[in-house]
Amino acid sequence: MSKKIALVTGASKGIGFEVAKQLGEQGITVLVSARTKADADSAAGQLKELGIDALGVELEVTNGEHIAALAKWIGEEYGKLDILVNNAGIWAEPSKVEGAFETTFEVNTFAPYHITEALLPLLLESDAGRIVNQSSALGSIQFLLSNELAQRLATPAYAASKAALNMLTVYWAKKYEGTNLKINTVHPGLVKTRMGGEKAELSPEEGARTAVQYATLPADGPTGGFFYMDNELPW
Ligand SMILES: NC(=O)c1ccc[n+]([C@@H]2O[C@H](COP(=O)([O-])OP(=O)(O)OC[C@H]3O[C@@H](n4cnc5c(N)ncnc54)[C@H](O)[C@@H]3O)[C@@H](O)[C@H]2O)c1
Ligand SMILES: O=C(O)C(=O)C[C@H](O)[C@H](O)CO
């Protein structure tokens, strides 16, 4: 069996870096992507020092040329992709930053759409293709309706961008039902990162575990679900 290849977006720090590390520790080759080649190479270098087969690749997720060039290169180099983790995301306050609503959708929703569409042909070449979208409990409509903390935390742009990402997940899961592909959306928990802040309960290592679990699902695992660890979340 050929070695598994995974691509993680926004992998130079935070949860994404830990997802790349934990996939690499399972013997998977990880394409560590970041906005700039320098950031990607620096993160891949740290993983290589741990004995992980890591390679830095440039992917500003909103850049269509980067997406096309990367898809072409992965096709030529490996002929397939086994795992895609759409992890890159931003939190911006539309009330504070001009254009934040649009930018949030560009990074959190439109980018995973274009990246996934570009890579789907290569994921279908895998015997066990897995796509994980790094969403949030704040993208759960039912959670927002029922939970005061969620109502206080969520910004309209962030919550709506993640709800839309969840919808894309369901769309792809239905479209590719009956193939080897499994496509799920996950909440990482509240994680101590630049986005999550110092007071968040989980370490990045703990926050990466849900994405890694759904990126390495066995053949009888679920598709088209929304999860936090082993728990299914309400849409
Ligand atoms: N931290 C939390 O508590 C939490 C909770 C729920 C969901 N999430 C989600 O988890 C994911 C990772 O967040 P994190 O907490 O590690 O945040 P973070 O800010 O530490 O990391 C985000 C990563 O995305 C990258 N990124 C942002 N815009 C990009 C772009 N245009 N192109 C390429 N890369 C880009 C950043 O460079 C960074 O590597 C996000 O999608 C976030 O919405 C985080
Ligand atoms: O739950 C999420 O999706 C979050 O990203 C939580 C935020 O990081 C936190 O509320 C930022 O203030």
PDB file of C-alpha atoms and ligand atoms in Angstrom:
ATOM      1  CA  MET A   1       0.000   0.000   0.000  1.00  0.00           C
ATOM      2  CA  SER A   2       1.362   3.435  -0.859  1.00  0.00           C
ATOM      3  CA  LYS A   3       1.994   5.935   1.890  1.00  0.00           C
ATOM      4  CA  LYS A   4      -0.896   8.183   2.908  1.00  0.00           C
ATOM      5  CA  ILE A   5      -0.679  11.868   1.985  1.00  0.00           C
ATOM      6  CA  ALA A   6      -2.475  14.582   3.974  1.00  0.00           C
ATOM      7  CA  LEU A   7      -2.875  18.302   3.346  1.00  0.00           C
ATOM      8  CA  VAL A   8      -3.640  20.581   6.298  1.00  0.00           C
ATOM      9  CA  THR A   9      -4.504  24.236   5.703  1.00  0.00           C
ATOM     10  CA  GLY A  10      -3.388  26.954   8.121  1.00  0.00           C
ATOM     11  CA  ALA A  11      -0.890  24.485   9.580  1.00  0.00           C
ATOM     12  CA  SER A  12       1.923  26.821  10.613  1.00  0.00           C
ATOM     13  CA  LYS A  13       0.493  27.310  14.104  1.00  0.00           C
ATOM     14  CA  GLY A  14      -2.436  26.713  16.431  1.00  0.00           C
ATOM     15  CA  ILE A  15      -4.664  23.684  15.989  1.00  0.00           C
ATOM     16  CA  GLY A  16      -3.549  23.155  12.364  1.00  0.00           C
ATOM     17  CA  PHE A  17       0.091  22.654  13.349  1.00  0.00           C
ATOM     18  CA  GLU A  18      -0.959  20.051  15.926  1.00  0.00           C
ATOM     19  CA  VAL A  19      -3.214  18.272  13.411  1.00  0.00           C
ATOM     20  CA  ALA A  20      -0.252  18.021  11.015  1.00  0.00           C
ATOM     21  CA  LYS A  21       1.953  16.742  13.842  1.00  0.00           C
ATOM     22  CA  GLN A  22      -0.511  14.076  15.016  1.00  0.00           C
ATOM     23  CA  LEU A  23      -1.167  12.851  11.460  1.00  0.00           C
ATOM     24  CA  GLY A  24       2.600  12.756  10.875  1.00  0.00           C
ATOM     25  CA  GLU A  25       3.099  10.735  14.067  1.00  0.00           C
ATOM     26  CA  GLN A  26       0.841   8.078  12.502  1.00  0.00           C
ATOM     27  CA  GLY A  27       3.306   7.713   9.605  1.00  0.00           C
ATOM     28  CA  ILE A  28       1.294   9.870   7.194  1.00  0.00           C
ATOM     29  CA  THR A  29       3.183  12.254   4.878  1.00  0.00           C
ATOM     30  CA  VAL A  30       1.958  15.748   5.734  1.00  0.00           C
ATOM     31  CA  LEU A  31       1.822  18.706   3.404  1.00  0.00           C
ATOM     32  CA  VAL A  32       2.043  21.545   5.895  1.00  0.00           C
ATOM     33  CA  SER A  33       0.459  24.538   4.234  1.00  0.00           C
ATOM     34  CA  ALA A  34       0.606  28.182   5.209  1.00  0.00           C
ATOM     35  CA  ARG A  35       0.036  31.594   3.671  1.00  0.00           C
ATOM     36  CA  THR A  36       3.729  31.921   2.801  1.00  0.00           C
ATOM     37  CA  LYS A  37       6.314  29.338   1.785  1.00  0.00           C
ATOM     38  CA  ALA A  38       8.613  30.605   4.549  1.00  0.00           C
ATOM     39  CA  ASP A  39       6.004  29.943   7.274  1.00  0.00           C
ATOM     40  CA  ALA A  40       5.163  26.557   5.773  1.00  0.00           C
ATOM     41  CA  ASP A  41       8.834  25.530   5.566  1.00  0.00           C
ATOM     42  CA  SER A  42       9.485  26.657   9.114  1.00  0.00           C
ATOM     43  CA  ALA A  43       6.572  24.570  10.478  1.00  0.00           C
ATOM     44  CA  ALA A  44       7.516  21.564   8.315  1.00  0.00           C
ATOM     45  CA  GLY A  45      11.108  21.909   9.571  1.00  0.00           C
ATOM     46  CA  GLN A  46       9.925  21.628  13.196  1.00  0.00           C
ATOM     47  CA  LEU A  47       7.980  18.473  12.332  1.00  0.00           C
ATOM     48  CA  LYS A  48      10.911  16.947  10.436  1.00  0.00           C
ATOM     49  CA  GLU A  49      13.033  17.332  13.564  1.00  0.00           C
ATOM     50  CA  LEU A  50      10.509  15.025  15.279  1.00  0.00           C
ATOM     51  CA  GLY A  51      11.033  12.421  12.538  1.00  0.00           C
ATOM     52  CA  ILE A  52       7.810  13.308  10.675  1.00  0.00           C
ATOM     53  CA  ASP A  53       7.672  13.163   6.879  1.00  0.00           C
ATOM     54  CA  ALA A  54       6.580  16.788   6.396  1.00  0.00           C
ATOM     55  CA  LEU A  55       6.800  19.160   3.472  1.00  0.00           C
ATOM     56  CA  GLY A  56       6.021  22.881   3.498  1.00  0.00           C
ATOM     57  CA  VAL A  57       3.662  24.139   0.779  1.00  0.00           C
ATOM     58  CA  GLU A  58       2.418  27.639   0.055  1.00  0.00           C
ATOM     59  CA  LEU A  59      -1.344  28.065   0.290  1.00  0.00           C
ATOM     60  CA  GLU A  60      -2.982  31.396   0.967  1.00  0.00           C
ATOM     61  CA  VAL A  61      -6.417  29.802   1.038  1.00  0.00           C
ATOM     62  CA  THR A  62      -8.182  32.689  -0.706  1.00  0.00           C
ATOM     63  CA  ASN A  63      -5.717  32.654  -3.633  1.00  0.00           C
ATOM     64  CA  GLY A  64      -7.129  30.729  -6.617  1.00  0.00           C
ATOM     65  CA  GLU A  65      -3.697  30.527  -8.271  1.00  0.00           C
ATOM     66  CA  HIS A  66      -2.174  28.932  -5.186  1.00  0.00           C
ATOM     67  CA  ILE A  67      -5.035  26.404  -5.057  1.00  0.00           C
ATOM     68  CA  ALA A  68      -4.700  25.465  -8.731  1.00  0.00           C
ATOM     69  CA  ALA A  69      -0.892  25.204  -8.582  1.00  0.00           C
ATOM     70  CA  LEU A  70      -1.011  23.035  -5.456  1.00  0.00           C
ATOM     71  CA  ALA A  71      -3.674  20.687  -6.876  1.00  0.00           C
ATOM     72  CA  LYS A  72      -1.596  20.282 -10.052  1.00  0.00           C
ATOM     73  CA  TRP A  73       1.586  19.622  -8.095  1.00  0.00           C
ATOM     74  CA  ILE A  74      -0.036  17.051  -5.759  1.00  0.00           C
ATOM     75  CA  GLY A  75      -1.462  15.276  -8.828  1.00  0.00           C
ATOM     76  CA  GLU A  76       1.938  15.135 -10.543  1.00  0.00           C
ATOM     77  CA  GLU A  77       3.864  14.209  -7.411  1.00  0.00           C
ATOM     78  CA  TYR A  78       1.531  11.674  -5.746  1.00  0.00           C
ATOM     79  CA  GLY A  79      -1.397  11.061  -8.134  1.00  0.00           C
ATOM     80  CA  LYS A  80      -3.800  11.121  -5.165  1.00  0.00           C
ATOM     81  CA  LEU A  81      -4.598  12.789  -1.855  1.00  0.00           C
ATOM     82  CA  ASP A  82      -5.807  10.751   1.140  1.00  0.00           C
ATOM     83  CA  ILE A  83      -6.676  13.440   3.682  1.00  0.00           C
ATOM     84  CA  LEU A  84      -7.696  17.083   3.425  1.00  0.00           C
ATOM     85  CA  VAL A  85      -8.167  19.086   6.622  1.00  0.00           C
ATOM     86  CA  ASN A  86      -9.721  22.482   5.905  1.00  0.00           C
ATOM     87  CA  ASN A  87      -8.468  24.070   9.101  1.00  0.00           C
ATOM     88  CA  ALA A  88      -7.523  27.670   8.237  1.00  0.00           C
ATOM     89  CA  GLY A  89     -10.017  30.115   9.665  1.00  0.00           C
ATOM     90  CA  ILE A  90     -10.374  33.606  11.032  1.00  0.00           C
ATOM     91  CA  TRP A  91     -12.363  35.389  13.679  1.00  0.00           C
ATOM     92  CA  ALA A  92     -12.983  39.036  12.877  1.00  0.00           C
ATOM     93  CA  GLU A  93     -15.412  41.506  14.396  1.00  0.00           C
ATOM     94  CA  PRO A  94     -17.657  43.027  11.697  1.00  0.00           C
ATOM     95  CA  SER A  95     -18.545  45.786  14.141  1.00  0.00           C
ATOM     96  CA  LYS A  96     -14.861  46.702  14.501  1.00  0.00           C
ATOM     97  CA  VAL A  97     -13.098  45.904  11.218  1.00  0.00           C
ATOM     98  CA  GLU A  98     -14.313  47.170   7.856  1.00  0.00           C
ATOM     99  CA  GLY A  99     -14.984  44.347   5.405  1.00  0.00           C
ATOM    100  CA  ALA A 100     -14.707  41.731   8.162  1.00  0.00           C
ATOM    101  CA  PHE A 101     -17.978  40.055   7.246  1.00  0.00           C
ATOM    102  CA  GLU A 102     -16.848  39.453   3.663  1.00  0.00           C
ATOM    103  CA  THR A 103     -13.306  38.440   4.668  1.00  0.00           C
ATOM    104  CA  THR A 104     -14.606  35.954   7.211  1.00  0.00           C
ATOM    105  CA  PHE A 105     -16.709  34.238   4.549  1.00  0.00           C
ATOM    106  CA  GLU A 106     -13.809  34.296   2.078  1.00  0.00           C
ATOM    107  CA  VAL A 107     -11.499  32.452   4.478  1.00  0.00           C
ATOM    108  CA  ASN A 108     -13.918  30.265   6.463  1.00  0.00           C
ATOM    109  CA  THR A 109     -16.351  29.243   3.704  1.00  0.00           C
ATOM    110  CA  PHE A 110     -15.423  30.151   0.125  1.00  0.00           C
ATOM    111  CA  ALA A 111     -11.813  28.985   0.491  1.00  0.00           C
ATOM    112  CA  PRO A 112     -12.677  25.478   1.797  1.00  0.00           C
ATOM    113  CA  TYR A 113     -15.227  25.243  -1.029  1.00  0.00           C
ATOM    114  CA  HIS A 114     -12.667  26.035  -3.755  1.00  0.00           C
ATOM    115  CA  ILE A 115      -9.872  23.980  -2.168  1.00  0.00           C
ATOM    116  CA  THR A 116     -12.119  20.948  -1.769  1.00  0.00           C
ATOM    117  CA  GLU A 117     -13.527  21.202  -5.306  1.00  0.00           C
ATOM    118  CA  ALA A 118      -9.982  21.435  -6.718  1.00  0.00           C
ATOM    119  CA  LEU A 119      -8.771  18.429  -4.727  1.00  0.00           C
ATOM    120  CA  LEU A 120     -11.817  16.144  -4.970  1.00  0.00           C
ATOM    121  CA  PRO A 121     -10.526  14.345  -8.108  1.00  0.00           C
ATOM    122  CA  LEU A 122      -7.331  13.450  -6.207  1.00  0.00           C
ATOM    123  CA  LEU A 123      -9.227  12.465  -3.043  1.00  0.00           C
ATOM    124  CA  LEU A 124     -11.353  10.110  -5.143  1.00  0.00           C
ATOM    125  CA  GLU A 125      -8.106   8.412  -6.277  1.00  0.00           C
ATOM    126  CA  SER A 126      -7.448   7.375  -2.655  1.00  0.00           C
ATOM    127  CA  ASP A 127      -8.755   4.039  -1.294  1.00  0.00           C
ATOM    128  CA  ALA A 128      -9.916   5.885   1.812  1.00  0.00           C
ATOM    129  CA  GLY A 129     -10.264   9.625   1.118  1.00  0.00           C
ATOM    130  CA  ARG A 130     -11.150  11.727   4.169  1.00  0.00           C
ATOM    131  CA  ILE A 131     -12.151  15.399   4.323  1.00  0.00           C
ATOM    132  CA  VAL A 132     -12.481  17.199   7.637  1.00  0.00           C
ATOM    133  CA  ASN A 133     -13.826  20.725   7.857  1.00  0.00           C
ATOM    134  CA  GLN A 134     -12.740  22.556  10.975  1.00  0.00           C
ATOM    135  CA  SER A 135     -16.006  24.187  11.974  1.00  0.00           C
ATOM    136  CA  SER A 136     -17.297  25.350  15.351  1.00  0.00           C
ATOM    137  CA  ALA A 137     -20.156  24.748  17.753  1.00  0.00           C
ATOM    138  CA  LEU A 138     -20.904  28.432  17.075  1.00  0.00           C
ATOM    139  CA  GLY A 139     -21.939  27.339  13.562  1.00  0.00           C
ATOM    140  CA  SER A 140     -24.670  25.143  15.049  1.00  0.00           C
ATOM    141  CA  ILE A 141     -28.041  26.828  14.564  1.00  0.00           C
ATOM    142  CA  GLN A 142     -29.654  24.746  17.306  1.00  0.00           C
ATOM    143  CA  PHE A 143     -26.825  25.469  19.750  1.00  0.00           C
ATOM    144  CA  LEU A 144     -27.093  29.200  19.083  1.00  0.00           C
ATOM    145  CA  LEU A 145     -30.855  29.115  19.597  1.00  0.00           C
ATOM    146  CA  SER A 146     -30.533  27.362  22.941  1.00  0.00           C
ATOM    147  CA  ASN A 147     -27.265  28.445  24.537  1.00  0.00           C
ATOM    148  CA  GLU A 148     -26.624  31.838  26.134  1.00  0.00           C
ATOM    149  CA  LEU A 149     -22.847  31.520  26.055  1.00  0.00           C
ATOM    150  CA  ALA A 150     -22.992  30.826  22.326  1.00  0.00           C
ATOM    151  CA  GLN A 151     -25.271  33.825  21.789  1.00  0.00           C
ATOM    152  CA  ARG A 152     -22.789  36.027  23.651  1.00  0.00           C
ATOM    153  CA  LEU A 153     -19.676  34.682  21.911  1.00  0.00           C
ATOM    154  CA  ALA A 154     -20.803  34.383  18.308  1.00  0.00           C
ATOM    155  CA  THR A 155     -20.320  37.145  15.775  1.00  0.00           C
ATOM    156  CA  PRO A 156     -22.769  37.001  12.869  1.00  0.00           C
ATOM    157  CA  ALA A 157     -19.996  36.597  10.309  1.00  0.00           C
ATOM    158  CA  TYR A 158     -18.196  33.801  12.161  1.00  0.00           C
ATOM    159  CA  ALA A 159     -21.339  31.858  13.100  1.00  0.00           C
ATOM    160  CA  ALA A 160     -22.876  32.130   9.622  1.00  0.00           C
ATOM    161  CA  SER A 161     -19.591  31.238   7.880  1.00  0.00           C
ATOM    162  CA  LYS A 162     -19.274  28.038   9.930  1.00  0.00           C
ATOM    163  CA  ALA A 163     -22.973  27.145   9.485  1.00  0.00           C
ATOM    164  CA  ALA A 164     -22.425  27.485   5.730  1.00  0.00           C
ATOM    165  CA  LEU A 165     -19.304  25.306   5.958  1.00  0.00           C
ATOM    166  CA  ASN A 166     -21.440  22.676   7.681  1.00  0.00           C
ATOM    167  CA  MET A 167     -23.925  22.848   4.808  1.00  0.00           C
ATOM    168  CA  LEU A 168     -21.125  22.299   2.272  1.00  0.00           C
ATOM    169  CA  THR A 169     -20.052  19.252   4.270  1.00  0.00           C
ATOM    170  CA  VAL A 170     -23.518  17.729   4.005  1.00  0.00           C
ATOM    171  CA  TYR A 171     -23.713  18.607   0.303  1.00  0.00           C
ATOM    172  CA  TRP A 172     -20.430  16.808  -0.485  1.00  0.00           C
ATOM    173  CA  ALA A 173     -21.181  13.863   1.795  1.00  0.00           C
ATOM    174  CA  LYS A 174     -24.467  13.220  -0.035  1.00  0.00           C
ATOM    175  CA  LYS A 175     -22.906  13.772  -3.446  1.00  0.00           C
ATOM    176  CA  TYR A 176     -20.130  11.248  -2.784  1.00  0.00           C
ATOM    177  CA  GLU A 177     -22.148   8.675  -0.831  1.00  0.00           C
ATOM    178  CA  GLY A 178     -21.218   5.160  -1.979  1.00  0.00           C
ATOM    179  CA  THR A 179     -17.599   6.132  -2.788  1.00  0.00           C
ATOM    180  CA  ASN A 180     -14.542   5.648  -0.559  1.00  0.00           C
ATOM    181  CA  LEU A 181     -14.789   9.276   0.565  1.00  0.00           C
ATOM    182  CA  LYS A 182     -15.911  10.310   4.056  1.00  0.00           C
ATOM    183  CA  ILE A 183     -16.577  13.983   4.683  1.00  0.00           C
ATOM    184  CA  ASN A 184     -17.300  15.364   8.147  1.00  0.00           C
ATOM    185  CA  THR A 185     -17.335  18.682   9.950  1.00  0.00           C
ATOM    186  CA  VAL A 186     -15.936  19.063  13.468  1.00  0.00           C
ATOM    187  CA  HIS A 187     -15.721  21.378  16.461  1.00  0.00           C
ATOM    188  CA  PRO A 188     -12.264  21.274  18.070  1.00  0.00           C
ATOM    189  CA  GLY A 189     -13.394  22.468  21.520  1.00  0.00           C
ATOM    190  CA  LEU A 190     -12.376  25.799  22.987  1.00  0.00           C
ATOM    191  CA  VAL A 191      -8.660  25.802  22.365  1.00  0.00           C
ATOM    192  CA  LYS A 192      -5.779  27.984  23.591  1.00  0.00           C
ATOM    193  CA  THR A 193      -4.563  29.522  20.345  1.00  0.00           C
ATOM    194  CA  ARG A 194      -4.297  33.011  18.909  1.00  0.00           C
ATOM    195  CA  MET A 195      -8.016  32.758  18.092  1.00  0.00           C
ATOM    196  CA  GLY A 196      -9.207  30.939  21.208  1.00  0.00           C
ATOM    197  CA  GLY A 197      -7.207  33.044  23.673  1.00  0.00           C
ATOM    198  CA  GLU A 198      -5.360  32.135  26.863  1.00  0.00           C
ATOM    199  CA  LYS A 199      -8.489  31.307  28.869  1.00  0.00           C
ATOM    200  CA  ALA A 200      -9.685  28.521  26.564  1.00  0.00           C
ATOM    201  CA  GLU A 201      -9.864  25.133  28.248  1.00  0.00           C
ATOM    202  CA  LEU A 202      -7.974  22.856  25.817  1.00  0.00           C
ATOM    203  CA  SER A 203      -4.349  22.795  24.677  1.00  0.00           C
ATOM    204  CA  PRO A 204      -3.767  22.838  20.892  1.00  0.00           C
ATOM    205  CA  GLU A 205      -2.715  19.184  21.201  1.00  0.00           C
ATOM    206  CA  GLU A 206      -6.116  18.299  22.706  1.00  0.00           C
ATOM    207  CA  GLY A 207      -7.911  20.574  20.231  1.00  0.00           C
ATOM    208  CA  ALA A 208      -6.371  18.724  17.281  1.00  0.00           C
ATOM    209  CA  ARG A 209      -7.669  15.312  18.366  1.00  0.00           C
ATOM    210  CA  THR A 210     -11.183  15.554  16.908  1.00  0.00           C
ATOM    211  CA  ALA A 211      -9.947  16.554  13.432  1.00  0.00           C
ATOM    212  CA  VAL A 212      -7.337  13.774  13.500  1.00  0.00           C
ATOM    213  CA  GLN A 213      -9.942  11.195  14.573  1.00  0.00           C
ATOM    214  CA  TYR A 214     -12.226  12.049  11.632  1.00  0.00           C
ATOM    215  CA  ALA A 215      -9.280  12.354   9.203  1.00  0.00           C
ATOM    216  CA  THR A 216      -8.312   8.754   9.937  1.00  0.00           C
ATOM    217  CA  LEU A 217     -11.748   7.105  10.153  1.00  0.00           C
ATOM    218  CA  PRO A 218     -11.991   3.407   9.359  1.00  0.00           C
ATOM    219  CA  ALA A 219     -14.069   2.194   6.381  1.00  0.00           C
ATOM    220  CA  ASP A 220     -17.182   1.750   8.566  1.00  0.00           C
ATOM    221  CA  GLY A 221     -16.921   5.272  10.016  1.00  0.00           C
ATOM    222  CA  PRO A 222     -19.544   7.981   9.528  1.00  0.00           C
ATOM    223  CA  THR A 223     -19.865  10.523   6.724  1.00  0.00           C
ATOM    224  CA  GLY A 224     -21.858  13.755   6.594  1.00  0.00           C
ATOM    225  CA  GLY A 225     -21.794  14.301  10.363  1.00  0.00           C
ATOM    226  CA  PHE A 226     -20.929  17.138  12.751  1.00  0.00           C
ATOM    227  CA  PHE A 227     -18.794  15.979  15.681  1.00  0.00           C
ATOM    228  CA  TYR A 228     -16.870  16.952  18.773  1.00  0.00           C
ATOM    229  CA  MET A 229     -14.786  13.944  19.787  1.00  0.00           C
ATOM    230  CA  ASP A 230     -17.209  10.966  19.842  1.00  0.00           C
ATOM    231  CA  ASN A 231     -20.303  13.149  20.205  1.00  0.00           C
ATOM    232  CA  GLU A 232     -22.576  14.101  17.342  1.00  0.00           C
ATOM    233  CA  LEU A 233     -23.478  17.829  17.489  1.00  0.00           C
ATOM    234  CA  PRO A 234     -26.842  19.316  16.496  1.00  0.00           C
ATOM    235  CA  TRP A 235     -26.971  21.189  13.196  1.00  0.00           C
TER     236      TRP A 235
HETATM  237  N1  LIG B   1      -9.467  28.021  19.030  1.00  0.00           N
HETATM  238  C1  LIG B   1     -10.740  27.683  19.230  1.00  0.00           C
HETATM  239  O1  LIG B   1     -11.213  27.684  20.383  1.00  0.00           O
HETATM  240  C2  LIG B   1     -11.606  27.257  18.077  1.00  0.00           C
HETATM  241  C3  LIG B   1     -12.922  26.872  18.364  1.00  0.00           C
HETATM  242  C4  LIG B   1     -13.742  26.451  17.325  1.00  0.00           C
HETATM  243  C5  LIG B   1     -13.245  26.408  16.033  1.00  0.00           C
HETATM  244  N2  LIG B   1     -11.965  26.796  15.771  1.00  0.00           N
HETATM  245  C6  LIG B   1     -11.489  26.714  14.369  1.00  0.00           C
HETATM  246  O2  LIG B   1     -10.269  26.005  14.299  1.00  0.00           O
HETATM  247  C7  LIG B   1      -9.484  26.475  13.188  1.00  0.00           C
HETATM  248  C8  LIG B   1      -8.075  26.774  13.646  1.00  0.00           C
HETATM  249  O3  LIG B   1      -8.115  27.854  14.561  1.00  0.00           O
HETATM  250  P1  LIG B   1      -6.998  28.147  15.666  1.00  0.00           P
HETATM  251  O4  LIG B   1      -7.687  28.232  16.967  1.00  0.00           O
HETATM  252  O5  LIG B   1      -5.835  27.242  15.500  1.00  0.00           O
HETATM  253  O6  LIG B   1      -6.634  29.647  15.268  1.00  0.00           O
HETATM  254  P2  LIG B   1      -5.250  30.350  14.894  1.00  0.00           P
HETATM  255  O7  LIG B   1      -5.595  31.769  14.654  1.00  0.00           O
HETATM  256  O8  LIG B   1      -4.198  30.006  15.886  1.00  0.00           O
HETATM  257  O9  LIG B   1      -4.848  29.619  13.535  1.00  0.00           O
HETATM  258  C9  LIG B   1      -5.542  29.823  12.351  1.00  0.00           C
HETATM  259  C10 LIG B   1      -4.660  29.375  11.213  1.00  0.00           C
HETATM  260  O10 LIG B   1      -5.308  29.678   9.985  1.00  0.00           O
HETATM  261  C11 LIG B   1      -4.389  30.361   9.171  1.00  0.00           C
HETATM  262  N3  LIG B   1      -5.044  31.245   8.213  1.00  0.00           N
HETATM  263  C12 LIG B   1      -5.911  32.253   8.456  1.00  0.00           C
HETATM  264  N4  LIG B   1      -6.227  32.871   7.310  1.00  0.00           N
HETATM  265  C13 LIG B   1      -5.547  32.220   6.316  1.00  0.00           C
HETATM  266  C14 LIG B   1      -5.463  32.391   4.924  1.00  0.00           C
HETATM  267  N5  LIG B   1      -6.122  33.364   4.303  1.00  0.00           N
HETATM  268  N6  LIG B   1      -4.683  31.532   4.226  1.00  0.00           N
HETATM  269  C15 LIG B   1      -3.997  30.548   4.840  1.00  0.00           C
HETATM  270  N7  LIG B   1      -4.035  30.358   6.166  1.00  0.00           N
HETATM  271  C16 LIG B   1      -4.795  31.187   6.889  1.00  0.00           C
HETATM  272  C17 LIG B   1      -3.508  31.134  10.135  1.00  0.00           C
HETATM  273  O11 LIG B   1      -2.303  31.558   9.528  1.00  0.00           O
HETATM  274  C18 LIG B   1      -3.314  30.100  11.221  1.00  0.00           C
HETATM  275  O12 LIG B   1      -2.287  29.201  10.887  1.00  0.00           O
HETATM  276  C19 LIG B   1     -10.248  27.675  12.633  1.00  0.00           C
HETATM  277  O13 LIG B   1     -10.979  27.291  11.493  1.00  0.00           O
HETATM  278  C20 LIG B   1     -11.183  28.066  13.758  1.00  0.00           C
HETATM  279  O14 LIG B   1     -12.337  28.724  13.296  1.00  0.00           O
HETATM  280  C21 LIG B   1     -11.131  27.212  16.761  1.00  0.00           C
HETATM  281  O1  LIG B   2     -15.954  28.525  19.322  1.00  0.00           O
HETATM  282  C1  LIG B   2     -15.276  29.041  18.413  1.00  0.00           C
HETATM  283  O2  LIG B   2     -15.417  28.731  17.242  1.00  0.00           O
HETATM  284  C2  LIG B   2     -14.277  30.025  18.742  1.00  0.00           C
HETATM  285  O3  LIG B   2     -13.428  30.260  17.926  1.00  0.00           O
HETATM  286  C3  LIG B   2     -14.328  30.669  20.039  1.00  0.00           C
HETATM  287  C4  LIG B   2     -13.529  31.931  19.940  1.00  0.00           C
HETATM  288  O4  LIG B   2     -12.202  31.614  19.639  1.00  0.00           O
HETATM  289  C5  LIG B   2     -13.581  32.827  21.099  1.00  0.00           C
HETATM  290  O5  LIG B   2     -14.864  33.031  21.521  1.00  0.00           O
HETATM  291  C6  LIG B   2     -12.917  34.140  20.656  1.00  0.00           C
HETATM  292  O6  LIG B   2     -13.265  35.167  21.468  1.00  0.00           O
END
